[in-house]
Amino acid sequence: MRFDMKECIRRTKHGQPLTKAQITGLVRGVTAKNPAEAIPDYQLSAWLMAVCLRGLTDDETAVLTAAMRDSGQTMHWEMLGGPVCDKHSTGGVGDKTTLILAPIAAACGVYMPKMSGRGLGHTGGTIDKLESIPGLTTALEPDAFLSLVQRAGFAVAMQTGDLAPADKVLYALRDVTETVDSIPLICASIMSKKLATGADHILLDVKVGSGAFMKNDADAAELSRLMLTAAKADGRDCTAVLTDMDRPLGMYIGNALEVQEAIAVLRSGGDPELREFCIDMAAELLAMAGKGTYEACRSQAAEAVASGRALEHLRMMIEGQHGDPRVTEDLSLLPSARCSRVFCADRSGWVTGMDSEQIGRASVLLGAGRMQKKDPIDPGAGIVLAAKYGSAVQAGDPLMTLYADTEAMLDAAEHSLRTAVTVSETAPPAQPLIRAKYSGRELT
Ligand code: URA
């Protein structure tokens, strides 16, 4: 009997839950090669909009996530013989956490076979950042990937089309039908890929604020709850940390620029707030993987940075992925932009706002991200902040330096940044980067 997609659209439109068979049939139709079984884009789009407007129940979301996970290859890591961890950010500006956390975790004895993506909209992607390292490839054959994880403790590959392929189709439709911002759909999209990647311990960095998909804490908490439920249903250990994206993370935004900042942190320099954040996140993951109490894991993570062992793991990974490992010693080997311009404060006071969405969009205008899917990116482009949330500044002090290939790009970004930084007469309250933490182990 032919799959009744109209019935699925009708039920979701009226807020009536779909059965498990309906959801699995729908996901099968998303990737079906046979035209008689494939569900056309217009029906999928109608259903996605119905989900956006009416939502899904927790059970429907869990079934959708599992069906999307099973739409392609699932990975297994028993051969590593040790704890296998993963970390996922829901997307932010200046978020180079993976480049710092993964070598720390590897240096502390856990494995991180990491599948990552490219930048999306105004948010950056780990693959674009790593590919700014001369020679580095993220298209690794499975054997090479495994052997590098065994040697270096981690490797970072581009997510292949075989992993949760239903998400690839649905995500592309959501992108052009204004249906990205649905919490159940975001949960299914992220968790289908995470579960297919096969880690035992998953740390979710749920960004919240102006530069994130989740603009407020209530939505971020709801997304966390759903993702933790999906992980638990699949027998995975998962923690979600809500982290601030009302301001960029760290001081550098852009691909080679973020690699620079990550290396600086692993050399015990860089932005102290970013360094402490990455050590906190690494400690969280190590504690989940059974490496000790949170405090003991924090000390291990801090020692891995202070001793240079984490930097050595980054160097091994870069070399294993055919990049120039000398960048870990000599940052001038990374690509840089041809033009730069300093952007200054027009009044004195305290920085009380750093709109990360506007700053992310400006970095795209500078060439650090893509306006359209096929656009090339400029690895050297981006922004280096000279002041951050809470800094005291005088009129005329530098707030940031913009880097791009042309003066026209600097003009466009400078124009778009006019309202990105708020300078006020009084100092703002301290704003911790970690806003909340939820553990899947506490779900009832
Ligand atoms: N990242 C994803 O992979 N999927 C979403 O839906 C949103 C962010």
Coordinates of C-alpha atoms and ligand atoms in Angstrom, one line a residue:
M1 CA 0.0 0.0 0.0
R2 CA 1.3 3.5 -0.9
F3 CA 2.4 5.6 2.1
D4 CA -0.2 8.2 3.0
M5 CA 1.7 11.4 3.5
K6 CA -1.4 13.5 3.3
E7 CA -2.7 11.8 6.4
C8 CA 0.6 12.6 8.2
I9 CA 0.4 16.3 7.2
R10 CA -3.3 16.4 8.3
R11 CA -2.7 14.8 11.7
T12 CA 0.3 17.0 12.5
K13 CA -1.6 20.1 11.3
H14 CA -4.4 19.3 13.8
G15 CA -1.9 18.5 16.6
Q16 CA -2.7 14.8 16.5
P17 CA 0.3 12.5 17.2
L18 CA 1.6 10.3 14.4
T19 CA 2.2 6.6 15.0
K20 CA 5.6 5.1 15.1
A21 CA 4.9 3.4 11.7
Q22 CA 3.9 6.8 10.2
I23 CA 7.1 8.5 11.4
T24 CA 9.4 5.7 10.2
G25 CA 7.5 5.5 6.9
L26 CA 7.9 9.3 6.5
V27 CA 11.6 9.1 7.1
R28 CA 12.0 6.2 4.7
G29 CA 10.3 8.3 2.1
V30 CA 12.7 11.2 2.7
T31 CA 15.7 9.1 1.4
A32 CA 13.9 6.6 -0.9
K33 CA 15.6 6.3 -4.3
N34 CA 12.6 4.8 -6.0
P35 CA 10.4 7.6 -7.2
A36 CA 7.3 5.6 -6.3
E37 CA 8.3 5.6 -2.6
A38 CA 10.0 9.0 -2.4
I39 CA 8.0 11.7 -0.7
P40 CA 8.1 14.9 -2.8
D41 CA 9.7 18.1 -1.3
Y42 CA 6.3 20.0 -1.4
Q43 CA 4.7 17.4 1.0
L44 CA 7.8 17.3 3.2
S45 CA 7.8 21.1 3.4
A46 CA 4.1 21.2 4.3
W47 CA 4.7 18.7 7.1
L48 CA 7.8 20.6 8.4
M49 CA 5.7 23.7 8.6
A50 CA 3.0 21.9 10.4
V51 CA 5.6 20.6 12.9
C52 CA 6.9 24.2 13.3
L53 CA 3.4 25.5 14.1
R54 CA 2.0 22.6 16.1
G55 CA 5.1 20.9 17.6
L56 CA 5.6 17.2 18.2
T57 CA 5.1 15.2 21.4
D58 CA 8.3 13.9 23.2
D59 CA 7.5 10.4 21.9
E60 CA 7.2 11.5 18.3
T61 CA 10.5 13.5 18.6
A62 CA 12.3 10.4 20.0
V63 CA 10.9 8.2 17.2
L64 CA 11.8 10.8 14.6
T65 CA 15.3 11.1 15.9
A66 CA 15.8 7.3 16.0
A67 CA 14.4 6.9 12.4
M68 CA 16.7 9.7 11.1
R69 CA 19.7 8.1 12.9
D70 CA 18.9 4.8 11.2
S71 CA 18.5 6.4 7.7
G72 CA 22.2 5.8 7.1
Q73 CA 25.4 4.4 8.4
T74 CA 25.9 4.1 12.2
M75 CA 29.5 4.1 13.6
H76 CA 30.9 1.8 16.3
W77 CA 34.1 2.2 18.2
E78 CA 34.6 -1.0 20.4
M79 CA 38.0 -1.5 18.7
L80 CA 39.3 1.6 20.5
G81 CA 39.0 -0.2 23.9
G82 CA 38.5 3.0 25.9
P83 CA 35.9 5.7 26.6
V84 CA 34.6 7.3 23.4
C85 CA 33.4 10.9 23.8
D86 CA 31.8 13.5 21.6
K87 CA 30.9 17.2 22.1
H88 CA 28.5 19.2 20.0
S89 CA 27.8 22.9 19.9
T90 CA 24.4 24.1 18.6
G91 CA 26.3 26.9 16.8
G92 CA 27.8 30.2 17.9
V93 CA 30.2 33.0 17.0
G94 CA 33.9 32.6 17.9
D95 CA 33.2 29.1 19.1
K96 CA 36.5 27.3 18.7
T97 CA 35.9 25.1 21.8
T98 CA 36.4 21.8 19.8
L99 CA 39.9 22.8 18.7
I100 CA 40.8 23.3 22.4
L101 CA 38.7 20.7 24.2
A102 CA 39.4 17.7 21.9
P103 CA 43.2 17.8 22.3
I104 CA 42.8 18.3 26.1
A105 CA 40.4 15.3 26.3
A106 CA 42.7 13.2 24.2
A107 CA 45.7 14.1 26.4
C108 CA 43.7 12.9 29.4
G109 CA 43.0 9.5 28.0
V110 CA 39.6 9.5 26.2
Y111 CA 39.0 9.1 22.5
M112 CA 37.2 11.7 20.4
P113 CA 36.4 10.6 16.8
K114 CA 34.8 13.8 15.8
M115 CA 32.5 14.5 12.8
S116 CA 32.0 18.2 12.2
G117 CA 30.3 20.5 9.8
R118 CA 30.9 23.8 8.0
G119 CA 29.7 27.2 9.1
L120 CA 25.9 27.8 9.0
G121 CA 24.6 31.3 8.5
H122 CA 26.4 33.7 10.9
T123 CA 27.8 30.8 12.9
G124 CA 31.2 29.3 12.3
G125 CA 32.0 25.6 11.6
T126 CA 35.0 23.5 12.8
I127 CA 35.7 22.1 9.4
D128 CA 36.2 25.6 7.8
K129 CA 38.4 26.5 10.7
L130 CA 40.6 23.4 10.5
E131 CA 40.9 23.7 6.7
S132 CA 42.5 27.1 7.1
I133 CA 45.6 25.2 8.3
P134 CA 47.9 24.8 5.2
G135 CA 47.6 21.3 3.7
L136 CA 45.0 20.0 6.3
T137 CA 42.3 17.7 4.9
T138 CA 39.1 16.7 6.7
A139 CA 38.1 14.2 4.0
L140 CA 39.7 11.1 5.7
E141 CA 39.2 7.5 4.6
P142 CA 37.7 5.4 7.4
D143 CA 41.0 3.4 8.0
A144 CA 43.1 6.6 8.2
F145 CA 40.5 8.2 10.5
L146 CA 40.6 5.2 12.9
S147 CA 44.3 4.9 13.0
L148 CA 44.7 8.7 13.7
V149 CA 42.2 8.4 16.6
Q150 CA 44.2 5.5 17.9
R151 CA 47.5 7.5 17.7
A152 CA 46.4 11.1 18.6
G153 CA 43.3 10.3 20.6
F154 CA 41.2 12.4 18.3
A155 CA 40.6 13.3 14.6
V156 CA 38.1 15.6 13.0
A157 CA 36.5 14.6 9.7
M158 CA 33.8 16.2 7.6
Q159 CA 30.5 14.7 8.3
T160 CA 29.8 12.4 5.3
G161 CA 26.5 12.1 3.5
D162 CA 26.2 8.5 4.8
L163 CA 25.6 9.7 8.3
A164 CA 21.9 10.4 9.0
P165 CA 21.2 11.2 5.3
A166 CA 17.5 12.0 6.1
D167 CA 18.7 15.0 8.0
K168 CA 20.6 16.3 5.0
V169 CA 17.4 16.3 3.0
L170 CA 15.2 17.7 5.7
Y171 CA 17.8 20.3 6.8
A172 CA 18.1 21.7 3.2
L173 CA 14.3 22.0 3.0
R174 CA 14.1 23.6 6.5
D175 CA 16.7 26.1 5.4
V176 CA 14.6 27.4 2.5
T177 CA 11.1 27.1 4.1
E178 CA 11.7 29.1 7.3
T179 CA 11.3 25.9 9.4
V180 CA 14.8 25.7 11.1
D181 CA 13.6 27.2 14.4
S182 CA 11.5 24.3 15.6
I183 CA 12.8 22.7 18.8
P184 CA 11.7 19.1 18.0
L185 CA 13.2 19.4 14.5
I186 CA 16.5 20.8 15.8
C187 CA 16.6 18.0 18.4
A188 CA 16.0 15.3 15.8
S189 CA 18.5 16.9 13.4
I190 CA 21.4 17.2 15.9
M191 CA 20.8 14.0 17.9
S192 CA 20.3 11.8 14.8
K193 CA 23.8 12.7 13.7
K194 CA 25.3 12.5 17.2
L195 CA 23.7 9.1 17.9
A196 CA 24.9 7.8 14.5
T197 CA 28.4 8.9 15.3
G198 CA 28.5 6.3 18.1
A199 CA 30.0 8.0 21.2
D200 CA 29.2 6.7 24.6
H201 CA 29.4 10.1 26.3
I202 CA 28.0 13.2 24.6
L203 CA 28.5 16.7 25.9
L204 CA 26.0 19.2 24.3
D205 CA 27.0 22.8 24.3
V206 CA 23.6 24.5 23.9
K207 CA 24.3 28.1 23.0
V208 CA 21.7 30.7 24.1
G209 CA 21.5 34.4 23.3
S210 CA 21.5 36.8 20.3
G211 CA 24.1 34.8 18.3
A212 CA 22.5 31.4 18.9
F213 CA 19.5 29.6 17.4
M214 CA 18.0 29.5 20.9
K215 CA 17.4 33.1 21.9
N216 CA 16.2 32.6 25.5
D217 CA 17.0 30.2 28.4
A218 CA 13.5 28.6 28.4
D219 CA 13.9 27.4 24.8
A220 CA 17.4 26.3 25.4
A221 CA 16.3 24.3 28.4
E222 CA 13.5 22.7 26.4
L223 CA 15.9 21.8 23.6
S224 CA 18.3 20.3 26.2
R225 CA 15.5 18.3 27.8
L226 CA 14.5 16.8 24.4
M227 CA 18.1 16.0 23.4
L228 CA 18.8 14.4 26.7
T229 CA 15.7 12.3 26.4
A230 CA 16.6 11.1 22.9
A231 CA 20.1 10.2 24.1
K232 CA 18.8 8.3 27.1
A233 CA 16.3 6.4 24.9
D234 CA 19.4 5.3 22.9
G235 CA 21.4 4.3 26.0
R236 CA 23.9 7.2 25.8
D237 CA 25.3 9.2 28.6
C238 CA 24.6 12.8 27.8
T239 CA 24.9 16.2 29.5
A240 CA 23.7 19.6 28.2
V241 CA 25.4 22.8 29.3
L242 CA 23.7 26.1 28.5
T243 CA 26.3 28.6 27.5
D244 CA 26.2 32.3 26.8
M245 CA 26.0 33.5 23.2
D246 CA 24.9 37.0 23.9
R247 CA 28.6 37.8 23.3
P248 CA 31.1 36.1 21.0
L249 CA 33.3 33.3 22.6
G250 CA 36.8 34.5 23.1
M251 CA 38.4 37.4 21.2
Y252 CA 39.0 36.0 17.7
I253 CA 36.3 35.4 15.1
G254 CA 37.1 33.9 11.7
N255 CA 38.8 30.7 10.6
A256 CA 42.6 31.0 10.7
L257 CA 42.0 33.6 13.5
E258 CA 40.2 31.1 15.6
V259 CA 42.9 28.5 15.0
Q260 CA 45.4 31.1 16.2
E261 CA 43.4 31.7 19.4
A262 CA 43.0 28.0 20.1
I263 CA 46.7 27.4 19.8
A264 CA 47.4 30.4 22.0
V265 CA 45.1 28.9 24.7
L266 CA 46.8 25.5 24.4
R267 CA 50.1 27.4 24.9
S268 CA 48.6 28.7 28.2
G269 CA 47.9 32.1 26.7
G270 CA 44.9 33.6 24.9
D271 CA 41.7 34.9 26.5
P272 CA 41.7 33.6 30.2
E273 CA 37.9 33.4 30.2
L274 CA 38.0 31.2 27.0
R275 CA 40.7 29.0 28.6
E276 CA 38.8 28.5 31.8
F277 CA 35.6 27.7 29.8
C278 CA 37.3 25.0 27.8
I279 CA 38.9 23.5 30.9
D280 CA 35.4 23.4 32.5
M281 CA 33.9 21.8 29.5
A282 CA 36.8 19.2 29.2
A283 CA 36.4 18.4 32.9
E284 CA 32.7 17.8 32.4
L285 CA 33.4 15.4 29.6
L286 CA 36.2 13.6 31.5
A287 CA 34.0 13.2 34.5
M288 CA 31.3 11.7 32.4
A289 CA 33.8 9.3 30.9
G290 CA 34.7 8.0 34.4
K291 CA 38.1 9.8 34.8
G292 CA 37.3 11.0 38.3
T293 CA 35.4 13.6 40.1
Y294 CA 34.7 16.9 38.4
E295 CA 37.4 18.6 40.5
A296 CA 40.0 15.9 39.8
C297 CA 39.1 16.0 36.0
R298 CA 39.5 19.8 36.1
S299 CA 43.0 19.4 37.5
Q300 CA 43.9 16.8 34.8
A301 CA 42.5 19.1 32.1
A302 CA 44.4 22.2 33.4
E303 CA 47.6 20.1 33.7
A304 CA 47.2 18.9 30.1
V305 CA 47.3 22.6 29.0
A306 CA 50.0 23.7 31.4
S307 CA 52.4 20.9 30.5
G308 CA 51.9 21.3 26.7
R309 CA 50.6 17.8 26.3
A310 CA 47.3 19.0 24.9
L311 CA 49.1 21.1 22.3
E312 CA 51.2 18.0 21.4
H313 CA 47.9 16.1 20.7
L314 CA 46.7 19.0 18.5
R315 CA 50.1 18.8 16.6
M316 CA 49.7 15.0 16.1
M317 CA 46.2 15.5 14.8
I318 CA 47.2 18.3 12.3
E319 CA 50.1 16.2 11.1
G320 CA 47.9 13.1 10.7
Q321 CA 45.5 15.1 8.7
H322 CA 48.3 16.3 6.4
G323 CA 48.4 19.8 7.7
D324 CA 51.5 21.7 8.5
P325 CA 52.2 20.9 12.2
R326 CA 54.6 23.8 12.5
V327 CA 51.6 26.2 12.9
T328 CA 51.5 25.1 16.5
E329 CA 54.9 26.8 17.0
D330 CA 54.7 29.6 14.4
L331 CA 51.3 31.3 13.9
S332 CA 52.6 33.3 11.0
L333 CA 52.3 30.1 8.9
L334 CA 48.5 30.5 9.0
P335 CA 46.9 32.5 6.2
S336 CA 46.2 36.2 6.9
A337 CA 44.0 38.8 5.2
R338 CA 45.4 41.6 3.0
C339 CA 43.5 44.5 4.5
S340 CA 42.7 45.5 8.0
R341 CA 40.9 48.4 9.8
V342 CA 40.5 49.3 13.4
F343 CA 37.0 50.0 14.6
C344 CA 36.9 52.4 17.6
A345 CA 34.6 53.4 20.4
D346 CA 32.7 56.7 19.9
R347 CA 32.2 57.3 23.6
S348 CA 33.7 56.4 26.9
G349 CA 32.2 54.0 29.4
W350 CA 31.8 50.2 29.8
V351 CA 31.0 47.7 27.1
T352 CA 27.6 46.4 28.2
G353 CA 26.6 44.7 24.9
M354 CA 28.5 42.8 22.1
D355 CA 25.8 41.6 19.8
S356 CA 27.2 38.3 18.6
E357 CA 24.7 37.8 15.8
Q358 CA 25.7 41.2 14.3
I359 CA 29.4 40.4 14.8
G360 CA 28.9 37.0 13.2
R361 CA 27.1 38.6 10.2
A362 CA 29.9 41.2 9.9
S363 CA 32.5 38.4 9.8
V364 CA 30.5 36.8 6.9
L365 CA 30.6 40.2 5.1
L366 CA 34.4 40.1 5.6
G367 CA 34.6 36.7 3.9
A368 CA 34.9 34.5 6.9
G369 CA 31.6 32.8 6.2
R370 CA 29.3 32.1 3.2
M371 CA 26.4 34.2 1.8
Q372 CA 25.5 31.3 -0.4
K373 CA 26.2 27.6 0.0
K374 CA 28.8 27.4 -2.8
D375 CA 30.7 30.6 -1.9
P376 CA 34.4 30.2 -1.1
I377 CA 35.6 31.5 2.2
D378 CA 38.6 33.6 3.0
P379 CA 40.5 31.7 5.7
G380 CA 42.3 34.9 6.9
A381 CA 39.2 37.1 7.2
G382 CA 37.5 37.9 10.4
I383 CA 37.5 40.1 13.5
V384 CA 39.8 40.4 16.5
L385 CA 38.1 42.0 19.5
A386 CA 40.2 44.5 21.5
A387 CA 37.5 44.9 24.2
K388 CA 34.9 42.5 25.5
Y389 CA 31.7 42.5 27.6
G390 CA 32.5 44.5 30.8
S391 CA 35.7 46.2 29.5
A392 CA 36.2 49.9 30.3
V393 CA 36.9 52.0 27.2
Q394 CA 37.7 55.6 26.3
A395 CA 36.2 57.3 23.2
G396 CA 38.7 56.6 20.4
D397 CA 39.9 53.3 21.9
P398 CA 40.0 50.3 19.6
L399 CA 37.0 48.0 20.0
M400 CA 38.0 45.5 17.3
T401 CA 40.1 45.0 14.2
L402 CA 38.5 43.8 11.0
Y403 CA 40.4 41.7 8.4
A404 CA 39.3 41.1 4.8
D405 CA 40.6 40.8 1.3
T406 CA 39.3 44.2 0.1
E407 CA 38.6 47.7 1.4
A408 CA 35.0 47.4 0.1
M409 CA 34.5 44.4 2.3
L410 CA 35.8 46.3 5.3
D411 CA 33.4 49.2 4.5
A412 CA 30.4 46.8 4.4
A413 CA 31.3 45.1 7.7
E414 CA 32.1 48.4 9.4
H415 CA 28.7 49.8 8.4
S416 CA 26.9 46.7 9.7
L417 CA 28.8 46.9 13.0
R418 CA 27.6 50.4 13.9
T419 CA 25.1 49.2 16.5
A420 CA 26.8 45.9 17.5
V421 CA 28.7 47.3 20.6
T422 CA 26.9 49.1 23.3
V423 CA 29.0 51.4 25.6
S424 CA 27.2 52.6 28.7
E425 CA 27.9 54.9 31.6
T426 CA 27.8 52.1 34.2
A427 CA 29.6 48.8 34.4
P428 CA 27.4 45.7 33.6
P429 CA 26.9 42.8 36.0
A430 CA 29.3 39.9 35.6
Q431 CA 27.8 37.3 33.2
P432 CA 29.1 33.8 33.6
L433 CA 29.6 31.9 30.3
I434 CA 27.9 28.7 31.8
R435 CA 24.3 29.5 32.5
A436 CA 23.0 26.1 33.5
K437 CA 23.8 22.4 33.3
Y438 CA 21.4 19.4 32.8
S439 CA 22.5 15.8 33.1
G440 CA 20.6 13.0 31.3
R441 CA 21.4 10.8 34.3
E442 CA 18.9 12.9 36.3
L443 CA 16.0 12.4 33.9
T444 CA 13.1 10.5 35.4
Ligands
URA1 N1 22.4 22.2 13.9 C1 22.0 21.1 13.3 O1 22.7 20.2 13.0 N2 20.6 21.1 13.0 C2 19.8 22.0 13.4 O2 18.6 21.9 13.1 C3 20.3 23.2 14.0 C4 21.6 23.3 14.2

